């Protein structure tokens, strides 16, 4: 079998176009554009790039982008005051604080200060709680993007065996919750799981969110499995090259011999994250303006 390559890049592009068109409809109904505020503390080069591309994507989706770049030594009180101001600003529908934060700032207390109704990253404990009891809130962008790819590919997930490898609050746990809500039978595996290859081998759906290059090989996979690879790992550079290759947690070429469908890295889950962030921001805008969220979102 040669697996179908699940094209997250193309799916994300379509989602961004849909969100962009819907943002114009929102603006016509509400008399203002949706707005996303992104807060970056410090000068971490990767974070600078992420924030820059989020800003561009936000503008391209017909929304306002408000960037707040603060110095590395920003203290908690100043950051909390900024978030408080953004919480009260009617032009701001979504607030995203770029992680990781410098070590002197406590991530949990900063995230908790964001209004849950503007927490478009879905990291606030209230939104985690809403997801776990089945209330509508905001779901973290990466797992929601994985879920969109899965339902697009498989339709109804009822009764399928799903194994999520990784149990972080931002990927593994919400992913498992979404699969459970879709009536899959879900196992969450992690670094203490015994005989991980045998656990993964049971799965009709494998979601790998570990951060270990090419960990899952073809021997771990059931014939015909659908594989979603969240991992982003940079290999050491080959001689003469400045940067190493980006790979996922799944050995793509060999897994493709066994799986029915698989996301590549790059070009799979990665582009979905930012598209879902824009989608979440537009949903926040509709809710904040007391308008019905269109069903297609
Ligand atoms: P974390 O480091 O927070 O979590 C990793 C998880 O993997 C932990 O639960 C850990 O288990 C588990 N794990 C580690 N080693 C093993 C092992 N040998 N066997 C089984 N499980 C193991 O990572 P994140 O969830 O934040 O991210 C995971 C990956 O996804 C990373 O590569 C990250 O770069 C990528 N990512 C990609 C995104 C995208 O947009 N595509 C967005 C977010 C993340 P334990 O809990 O026991 O320590």
mmCIF file of C-alpha atoms and ligand atoms in Angstrom:
data_model
loop_
_atom_site.group_PDB
_atom_site.id
_atom_site.type_symbol
_atom_site.label_atom_id
_atom_site.label_comp_id
_atom_site.label_asym_id
_atom_site.label_seq_id
_atom_site.Cartn_x
_atom_site.Cartn_y
_atom_site.Cartn_z
ATOM 1 C CA UNK A 1 0.000 0.000 0.000
ATOM 2 C CA UNK A 2 1.189 3.538 -0.658
ATOM 3 C CA UNK A 3 -0.435 5.992 1.682
ATOM 4 C CA UNK A 4 -2.361 9.032 0.512
ATOM 5 C CA UNK A 5 -0.522 12.177 1.537
ATOM 6 C CA UNK A 6 -2.885 14.359 3.567
ATOM 7 C CA UNK A 7 -2.254 17.844 2.232
ATOM 8 C CA UNK A 8 -2.595 20.091 5.281
ATOM 9 C CA UNK A 9 -1.166 23.025 3.362
ATOM 10 C CA UNK A 10 -3.957 22.955 0.770
ATOM 11 C CA UNK A 11 -6.626 22.354 3.440
ATOM 12 C CA UNK A 12 -5.293 25.270 5.505
ATOM 13 C CA UNK A 13 -5.283 27.555 2.470
ATOM 14 C CA UNK A 14 -8.952 26.792 1.816
ATOM 15 C CA UNK A 15 -9.804 27.385 5.465
ATOM 16 C CA UNK A 16 -7.976 30.720 5.398
ATOM 17 C CA UNK A 17 -9.910 31.769 2.295
ATOM 18 C CA UNK A 18 -13.180 30.776 3.939
ATOM 19 C CA UNK A 19 -12.279 32.720 7.084
ATOM 20 C CA UNK A 20 -11.193 35.735 5.021
ATOM 21 C CA UNK A 21 -14.513 35.817 3.139
ATOM 22 C CA UNK A 22 -16.489 35.304 6.360
ATOM 23 C CA UNK A 23 -14.528 38.099 8.066
ATOM 24 C CA UNK A 24 -15.858 40.511 5.420
ATOM 25 C CA UNK A 25 -19.411 39.328 6.165
ATOM 26 C CA UNK A 26 -18.743 39.843 9.864
ATOM 27 C CA UNK A 27 -17.462 43.374 9.217
ATOM 28 C CA UNK A 28 -20.586 44.194 7.195
ATOM 29 C CA UNK A 29 -22.824 42.935 10.032
ATOM 30 C CA UNK A 30 -20.866 44.306 13.003
ATOM 31 C CA UNK A 31 -19.526 47.543 11.529
ATOM 32 C CA UNK A 32 -15.934 46.643 12.392
ATOM 33 C CA UNK A 33 -13.271 44.097 11.483
ATOM 34 C CA UNK A 34 -12.392 41.189 13.787
ATOM 35 C CA UNK A 35 -9.138 41.858 15.695
ATOM 36 C CA UNK A 36 -6.347 39.641 16.988
ATOM 37 C CA UNK A 37 -3.777 40.937 19.486
ATOM 38 C CA UNK A 38 -0.487 39.078 19.702
ATOM 39 C CA UNK A 39 1.873 39.742 22.597
ATOM 40 C CA UNK A 40 5.541 38.805 22.287
ATOM 41 C CA UNK A 41 7.985 39.188 25.139
ATOM 42 C CA UNK A 42 11.687 39.070 24.358
ATOM 43 C CA UNK A 43 13.627 38.489 21.158
ATOM 44 C CA UNK A 44 13.583 34.721 20.664
ATOM 45 C CA UNK A 45 14.213 34.429 16.902
ATOM 46 C CA UNK A 46 11.721 31.582 16.302
ATOM 47 C CA UNK A 47 8.991 33.467 18.213
ATOM 48 C CA UNK A 48 9.736 36.649 16.206
ATOM 49 C CA UNK A 49 9.156 34.681 12.998
ATOM 50 C CA UNK A 50 5.920 33.078 14.300
ATOM 51 C CA UNK A 51 4.519 36.419 15.444
ATOM 52 C CA UNK A 52 5.435 38.079 12.135
ATOM 53 C CA UNK A 53 3.715 35.377 10.110
ATOM 54 C CA UNK A 54 0.634 35.402 12.350
ATOM 55 C CA UNK A 55 0.356 39.173 11.837
ATOM 56 C CA UNK A 56 0.577 38.832 8.050
ATOM 57 C CA UNK A 57 -1.946 35.973 7.977
ATOM 58 C CA UNK A 58 -4.354 37.991 10.148
ATOM 59 C CA UNK A 59 -4.253 40.980 7.785
ATOM 60 C CA UNK A 60 -4.621 38.680 4.762
ATOM 61 C CA UNK A 61 -7.791 37.253 6.355
ATOM 62 C CA UNK A 62 -9.351 40.747 6.465
ATOM 63 C CA UNK A 63 -8.848 41.161 10.198
ATOM 64 C CA UNK A 64 -6.997 43.759 12.275
ATOM 65 C CA UNK A 65 -3.693 42.679 13.761
ATOM 66 C CA UNK A 66 -2.388 44.339 16.919
ATOM 67 C CA UNK A 67 1.203 43.415 17.736
ATOM 68 C CA UNK A 68 2.704 44.162 21.127
ATOM 69 C CA UNK A 69 6.435 43.449 21.264
ATOM 70 C CA UNK A 70 7.797 43.920 24.778
ATOM 71 C CA UNK A 71 11.391 43.708 26.041
ATOM 72 C CA UNK A 72 12.797 40.527 27.590
ATOM 73 C CA UNK A 73 12.857 42.077 31.084
ATOM 74 C CA UNK A 74 9.154 43.053 31.086
ATOM 75 C CA UNK A 75 7.791 42.419 34.564
ATOM 76 C CA UNK A 76 4.623 40.485 35.346
ATOM 77 C CA UNK A 77 2.725 43.588 36.522
ATOM 78 C CA UNK A 78 3.297 45.423 33.216
ATOM 79 C CA UNK A 79 2.342 42.367 31.177
ATOM 80 C CA UNK A 80 -0.802 41.797 33.256
ATOM 81 C CA UNK A 81 -1.742 45.471 32.836
ATOM 82 C CA UNK A 82 -1.428 45.144 29.035
ATOM 83 C CA UNK A 83 -3.575 41.996 29.011
ATOM 84 C CA UNK A 84 -6.159 43.720 31.200
ATOM 85 C CA UNK A 85 -6.289 46.587 28.696
ATOM 86 C CA UNK A 86 -6.700 44.161 25.780
ATOM 87 C CA UNK A 87 -9.419 42.256 27.688
ATOM 88 C CA UNK A 88 -11.407 45.501 27.877
ATOM 89 C CA UNK A 89 -10.744 46.648 24.308
ATOM 90 C CA UNK A 90 -13.796 46.075 22.071
ATOM 91 C CA UNK A 91 -11.635 46.122 18.921
ATOM 92 C CA UNK A 92 -9.742 43.056 20.191
ATOM 93 C CA UNK A 93 -11.559 39.723 19.824
ATOM 94 C CA UNK A 94 -8.636 37.367 20.373
ATOM 95 C CA UNK A 95 -5.521 37.624 22.554
ATOM 96 C CA UNK A 96 -2.531 35.394 22.067
ATOM 97 C CA UNK A 97 0.547 35.516 24.269
ATOM 98 C CA UNK A 98 3.404 33.907 22.364
ATOM 99 C CA UNK A 99 5.006 31.062 24.315
ATOM 100 C CA UNK A 100 7.495 30.242 25.677
ATOM 101 C CA UNK A 101 7.734 33.188 28.062
ATOM 102 C CA UNK A 102 11.036 34.299 29.610
ATOM 103 C CA UNK A 103 11.787 32.238 32.740
ATOM 104 C CA UNK A 104 10.867 35.013 35.230
ATOM 105 C CA UNK A 105 7.232 35.040 34.045
ATOM 106 C CA UNK A 106 4.776 32.369 35.185
ATOM 107 C CA UNK A 107 3.012 30.973 32.119
ATOM 108 C CA UNK A 108 -0.081 29.703 33.944
ATOM 109 C CA UNK A 109 -0.839 32.962 35.726
ATOM 110 C CA UNK A 110 -0.328 35.003 32.543
ATOM 111 C CA UNK A 111 -2.626 32.719 30.512
ATOM 112 C CA UNK A 112 -5.204 32.812 33.320
ATOM 113 C CA UNK A 113 -5.330 36.599 33.075
ATOM 114 C CA UNK A 114 -6.619 36.460 29.479
ATOM 115 C CA UNK A 115 -10.410 36.689 29.274
ATOM 116 C CA UNK A 116 -11.628 33.132 28.423
ATOM 117 C CA UNK A 117 -13.845 34.706 25.740
ATOM 118 C CA UNK A 118 -10.753 36.119 24.000
ATOM 119 C CA UNK A 119 -8.520 33.081 24.620
ATOM 120 C CA UNK A 120 -8.327 32.016 20.964
ATOM 121 C CA UNK A 121 -5.398 29.674 21.731
ATOM 122 C CA UNK A 122 -7.733 27.694 24.030
ATOM 123 C CA UNK A 123 -5.062 27.410 26.744
ATOM 124 C CA UNK A 124 -7.072 29.011 29.588
ATOM 125 C CA UNK A 125 -8.129 26.540 32.267
ATOM 126 C CA UNK A 126 -11.773 27.561 31.722
ATOM 127 C CA UNK A 127 -11.567 26.583 28.053
ATOM 128 C CA UNK A 128 -9.807 23.301 28.939
ATOM 129 C CA UNK A 129 -12.672 22.655 31.369
ATOM 130 C CA UNK A 130 -15.321 23.558 28.789
ATOM 131 C CA UNK A 131 -13.751 21.107 26.341
ATOM 132 C CA UNK A 132 -13.679 18.374 28.914
ATOM 133 C CA UNK A 133 -17.372 18.749 29.850
ATOM 134 C CA UNK A 134 -18.567 19.343 26.285
ATOM 135 C CA UNK A 135 -19.402 23.063 26.459
ATOM 136 C CA UNK A 136 -18.497 25.383 23.638
ATOM 137 C CA UNK A 137 -15.392 27.454 24.253
ATOM 138 C CA UNK A 138 -12.087 27.646 22.431
ATOM 139 C CA UNK A 139 -10.147 24.515 21.499
ATOM 140 C CA UNK A 140 -6.351 24.685 21.047
ATOM 141 C CA UNK A 141 -5.549 25.307 17.377
ATOM 142 C CA UNK A 142 -3.222 22.385 16.624
ATOM 143 C CA UNK A 143 -5.471 19.545 17.833
ATOM 144 C CA UNK A 144 -8.549 21.202 16.300
ATOM 145 C CA UNK A 145 -6.663 21.370 12.996
ATOM 146 C CA UNK A 146 -5.749 17.666 13.294
ATOM 147 C CA UNK A 147 -9.398 16.873 13.910
ATOM 148 C CA UNK A 148 -10.461 18.771 10.788
ATOM 149 C CA UNK A 149 -7.986 16.757 8.702
ATOM 150 C CA UNK A 150 -9.201 13.507 10.251
ATOM 151 C CA UNK A 151 -12.901 14.131 9.736
ATOM 152 C CA UNK A 152 -12.261 15.371 6.205
ATOM 153 C CA UNK A 153 -10.431 12.137 5.465
ATOM 154 C CA UNK A 154 -12.475 9.595 7.444
ATOM 155 C CA UNK A 155 -15.901 11.138 7.980
ATOM 156 C CA UNK A 156 -17.464 9.431 10.996
ATOM 157 C CA UNK A 157 -14.846 8.353 13.576
ATOM 158 C CA UNK A 158 -17.306 6.364 15.724
ATOM 159 C CA UNK A 159 -15.839 3.209 17.164
ATOM 160 C CA UNK A 160 -12.392 3.654 15.625
ATOM 161 C CA UNK A 161 -9.349 2.911 17.805
ATOM 162 C CA UNK A 162 -7.326 6.093 18.240
ATOM 163 C CA UNK A 163 -3.928 6.315 19.925
ATOM 164 C CA UNK A 164 -2.544 9.742 20.808
ATOM 165 C CA UNK A 165 1.161 9.647 21.643
ATOM 166 C CA UNK A 166 1.915 12.628 23.898
ATOM 167 C CA UNK A 167 -0.115 14.136 26.750
ATOM 168 C CA UNK A 168 0.733 17.844 26.748
ATOM 169 C CA UNK A 169 -1.969 20.358 27.658
ATOM 170 C CA UNK A 170 -1.700 22.049 24.271
ATOM 171 C CA UNK A 171 -1.732 19.015 21.961
ATOM 172 C CA UNK A 172 -2.088 15.494 23.397
ATOM 173 C CA UNK A 173 -4.818 15.995 26.008
ATOM 174 C CA UNK A 174 -7.170 18.200 23.940
ATOM 175 C CA UNK A 175 -6.591 15.903 20.951
ATOM 176 C CA UNK A 176 -7.706 12.895 22.974
ATOM 177 C CA UNK A 177 -10.749 14.804 24.205
ATOM 178 C CA UNK A 178 -11.781 15.745 20.661
ATOM 179 C CA UNK A 179 -11.409 12.140 19.486
ATOM 180 C CA UNK A 180 -13.458 10.963 22.441
ATOM 181 C CA UNK A 181 -16.171 13.514 21.626
ATOM 182 C CA UNK A 182 -16.201 12.057 18.098
ATOM 183 C CA UNK A 183 -16.877 8.607 19.618
ATOM 184 C CA UNK A 184 -13.461 7.088 18.920
ATOM 185 C CA UNK A 185 -12.031 4.669 21.474
ATOM 186 C CA UNK A 186 -9.054 6.613 22.758
ATOM 187 C CA UNK A 187 -5.738 5.670 24.333
ATOM 188 C CA UNK A 188 -3.269 8.338 25.449
ATOM 189 C CA UNK A 189 0.320 7.099 25.434
ATOM 190 C CA UNK A 190 3.352 8.861 26.896
ATOM 191 C CA UNK A 191 6.942 8.346 28.000
ATOM 192 C CA UNK A 192 5.959 5.769 30.661
ATOM 193 C CA UNK A 193 3.733 3.682 28.389
ATOM 194 C CA UNK A 194 4.810 0.028 28.319
ATOM 195 C CA UNK A 195 5.392 -1.546 24.915
ATOM 196 C CA UNK A 196 4.470 1.567 22.978
ATOM 197 C CA UNK A 197 4.869 -0.103 19.550
ATOM 198 C CA UNK A 198 2.188 -2.674 20.476
ATOM 199 C CA UNK A 199 -0.147 0.067 21.722
ATOM 200 C CA UNK A 200 0.282 2.090 18.525
ATOM 201 C CA UNK A 201 -0.220 -1.043 16.411
ATOM 202 C CA UNK A 202 -3.837 -1.311 17.623
ATOM 203 C CA UNK A 203 -4.725 2.080 16.232
ATOM 204 C CA UNK A 204 -6.891 2.930 13.241
ATOM 205 C CA UNK A 205 -5.886 6.539 13.951
ATOM 206 C CA UNK A 206 -2.439 7.514 15.248
ATOM 207 C CA UNK A 207 -1.718 11.070 16.359
ATOM 208 C CA UNK A 208 1.963 11.554 17.175
ATOM 209 C CA UNK A 209 2.780 14.614 19.313
ATOM 210 C CA UNK A 210 6.061 13.766 20.973
ATOM 211 C CA UNK A 211 8.998 15.729 19.575
ATOM 212 C CA UNK A 212 11.271 12.770 18.723
ATOM 213 C CA UNK A 213 12.440 12.569 15.113
ATOM 214 C CA UNK A 214 11.184 9.569 13.121
ATOM 215 C CA UNK A 215 10.280 7.647 16.294
ATOM 216 C CA UNK A 216 7.325 5.758 14.808
ATOM 217 C CA UNK A 217 8.391 3.340 12.088
ATOM 218 C CA UNK A 218 6.355 1.090 9.823
ATOM 219 C CA UNK A 219 6.530 -1.873 12.219
ATOM 220 C CA UNK A 220 4.515 0.133 14.751
ATOM 221 C CA UNK A 221 1.582 0.737 12.424
ATOM 222 C CA UNK A 222 -1.507 -1.284 11.639
ATOM 223 C CA UNK A 223 -2.163 -1.815 7.922
ATOM 224 C CA UNK A 224 -4.434 0.956 6.690
ATOM 225 C CA UNK A 225 -3.982 3.291 9.670
ATOM 226 C CA UNK A 226 -4.494 7.030 9.303
ATOM 227 C CA UNK A 227 -1.485 8.866 10.705
ATOM 228 C CA UNK A 228 -1.392 12.492 11.861
ATOM 229 C CA UNK A 229 2.125 13.663 12.623
ATOM 230 C CA UNK A 230 2.234 16.759 14.832
ATOM 231 C CA UNK A 231 5.953 16.537 15.621
ATOM 232 C CA UNK A 232 8.317 19.159 14.266
ATOM 233 C CA UNK A 233 11.946 18.161 14.719
ATOM 234 C CA UNK A 234 15.048 19.607 13.118
ATOM 235 C CA UNK A 235 17.762 17.088 12.324
ATOM 236 C CA UNK A 236 21.430 18.109 12.633
ATOM 237 C CA UNK A 237 22.616 19.794 9.416
ATOM 238 C CA UNK A 238 24.231 17.642 6.749
ATOM 239 C CA UNK A 239 27.825 18.566 5.896
ATOM 240 C CA UNK A 240 27.945 21.838 3.958
ATOM 241 C CA UNK A 241 24.371 22.788 4.895
ATOM 242 C CA UNK A 242 23.487 25.550 7.324
ATOM 243 C CA UNK A 243 20.220 24.052 8.593
ATOM 244 C CA UNK A 244 19.107 20.482 9.215
ATOM 245 C CA UNK A 245 16.009 18.955 7.631
ATOM 246 C CA UNK A 246 12.608 19.221 9.342
ATOM 247 C CA UNK A 247 11.037 15.843 10.120
ATOM 248 C CA UNK A 248 8.086 14.625 12.138
ATOM 249 C CA UNK A 249 7.749 11.976 14.834
ATOM 250 C CA UNK A 250 6.840 9.406 12.184
ATOM 251 C CA UNK A 251 9.320 7.981 9.663
ATOM 252 C CA UNK A 252 7.313 9.253 6.690
ATOM 253 C CA UNK A 253 8.665 7.145 3.822
ATOM 254 C CA UNK A 254 8.476 3.781 5.534
ATOM 255 C CA UNK A 255 5.190 4.553 7.307
ATOM 256 C CA UNK A 256 3.714 5.381 3.894
ATOM 257 C CA UNK A 257 4.192 1.736 2.921
ATOM 258 C CA UNK A 258 1.739 0.629 5.617
ATOM 259 C CA UNK A 259 -0.600 3.539 6.381
ATOM 260 C CA UNK A 260 -3.659 4.413 4.309
ATOM 261 C CA UNK A 261 -3.090 8.137 4.770
ATOM 262 C CA UNK A 262 -0.447 10.265 6.472
ATOM 263 C CA UNK A 263 0.402 13.938 6.984
ATOM 264 C CA UNK A 264 3.856 15.026 5.818
ATOM 265 C CA UNK A 265 6.219 17.264 7.812
ATOM 266 C CA UNK A 266 6.397 20.020 6.746
ATOM 267 C CA UNK A 267 3.125 20.694 4.940
ATOM 268 C CA UNK A 268 0.773 18.648 7.131
ATOM 269 C CA UNK A 269 -0.408 19.767 10.557
ATOM 270 C CA UNK A 270 1.839 22.874 10.764
ATOM 271 C CA UNK A 271 -0.116 25.093 8.338
ATOM 272 C CA UNK A 272 -3.404 24.091 10.002
ATOM 273 C CA UNK A 273 -2.446 25.693 13.325
ATOM 274 C CA UNK A 274 -2.414 29.261 12.041
ATOM 275 C CA UNK A 275 -5.532 28.729 9.891
ATOM 276 C CA UNK A 276 -7.437 27.502 12.961
ATOM 277 C CA UNK A 277 -6.150 30.465 14.974
ATOM 278 C CA UNK A 278 -7.775 32.784 12.423
ATOM 279 C CA UNK A 279 -10.944 30.693 12.523
ATOM 280 C CA UNK A 280 -11.035 30.876 16.333
ATOM 281 C CA UNK A 281 -10.525 34.655 16.197
ATOM 282 C CA UNK A 282 -13.473 35.064 13.835
ATOM 283 C CA UNK A 283 -15.640 32.840 16.059
ATOM 284 C CA UNK A 284 -14.629 35.028 19.030
ATOM 285 C CA UNK A 285 -15.608 38.138 17.059
ATOM 286 C CA UNK A 286 -19.086 36.786 16.306
ATOM 287 C CA UNK A 287 -19.592 35.828 19.952
ATOM 288 C CA UNK A 288 -18.231 39.119 21.297
ATOM 289 C CA UNK A 289 -20.559 41.027 18.957
ATOM 290 C CA UNK A 290 -23.546 38.886 20.062
ATOM 291 C CA UNK A 291 -24.036 37.598 16.510
ATOM 292 C CA UNK A 292 -24.695 33.973 15.573
ATOM 293 C CA UNK A 293 -21.558 32.100 14.524
ATOM 294 C CA UNK A 294 -22.102 30.887 10.922
ATOM 295 C CA UNK A 295 -22.425 27.092 10.733
ATOM 296 C CA UNK A 296 -19.612 26.742 8.171
ATOM 297 C CA UNK A 297 -17.070 27.976 10.712
HETATM 298 P P1 LIG B 1 5.678 18.271 25.005
HETATM 299 O O1 LIG B 1 7.162 18.166 25.128
HETATM 300 O O2 LIG B 1 4.935 19.192 25.887
HETATM 301 O O3 LIG B 1 5.047 16.801 25.174
HETATM 302 C C1 LIG B 1 5.640 15.694 24.587
HETATM 303 C C2 LIG B 1 4.897 14.466 24.998
HETATM 304 O O4 LIG B 1 5.554 13.327 24.414
HETATM 305 C C3 LIG B 1 4.890 14.221 26.509
HETATM 306 O O5 LIG B 1 3.597 13.848 26.924
HETATM 307 C C4 LIG B 1 5.875 13.076 26.713
HETATM 308 O O6 LIG B 1 5.530 12.176 27.734
HETATM 309 C C5 LIG B 1 5.774 12.334 25.392
HETATM 310 N N1 LIG B 1 6.995 11.593 25.125
HETATM 311 C C6 LIG B 1 8.274 12.026 25.188
HETATM 312 N N2 LIG B 1 9.138 11.031 24.877
HETATM 313 C C7 LIG B 1 8.369 9.947 24.614
HETATM 314 C C8 LIG B 1 8.667 8.616 24.255
HETATM 315 N N3 LIG B 1 9.921 8.191 24.098
HETATM 316 N N4 LIG B 1 7.647 7.771 24.076
HETATM 317 C C9 LIG B 1 6.360 8.172 24.245
HETATM 318 N N5 LIG B 1 6.015 9.435 24.579
HETATM 319 C C10 LIG B 1 7.017 10.301 24.781
HETATM 320 O O7 LIG B 1 5.419 18.602 23.460
HETATM 321 P P2 LIG B 1 4.157 19.269 22.708
HETATM 322 O O8 LIG B 1 2.940 18.472 22.950
HETATM 323 O O9 LIG B 1 4.149 20.724 22.954
HETATM 324 O O10 LIG B 1 4.648 19.072 21.197
HETATM 325 C C11 LIG B 1 4.890 17.789 20.647
HETATM 326 C C12 LIG B 1 5.501 17.941 19.269
HETATM 327 O O11 LIG B 1 4.587 18.628 18.434
HETATM 328 C C13 LIG B 1 6.788 18.757 19.218
HETATM 329 O O12 LIG B 1 7.623 18.242 18.192
HETATM 330 C C14 LIG B 1 6.318 20.143 18.821
HETATM 331 O O13 LIG B 1 7.317 20.880 18.137
HETATM 332 C C15 LIG B 1 5.196 19.793 17.886
HETATM 333 N N6 LIG B 1 4.157 20.821 17.803
HETATM 334 C C16 LIG B 1 3.734 21.167 16.546
HETATM 335 C C17 LIG B 1 2.745 22.092 16.390
HETATM 336 C C18 LIG B 1 2.280 22.404 15.005
HETATM 337 O O14 LIG B 1 1.759 23.453 14.749
HETATM 338 N N7 LIG B 1 2.407 21.476 14.071
HETATM 339 C C19 LIG B 1 2.157 22.817 17.521
HETATM 340 C C20 LIG B 1 2.592 22.308 18.806
HETATM 341 C C21 LIG B 1 3.574 21.367 18.918
HETATM 342 P P3 LIG B 1 5.538 12.569 29.306
HETATM 343 O O15 LIG B 1 4.311 13.384 29.511
HETATM 344 O O16 LIG B 1 5.485 11.258 29.988
HETATM 345 O O17 LIG B 1 6.808 13.339 29.528
#
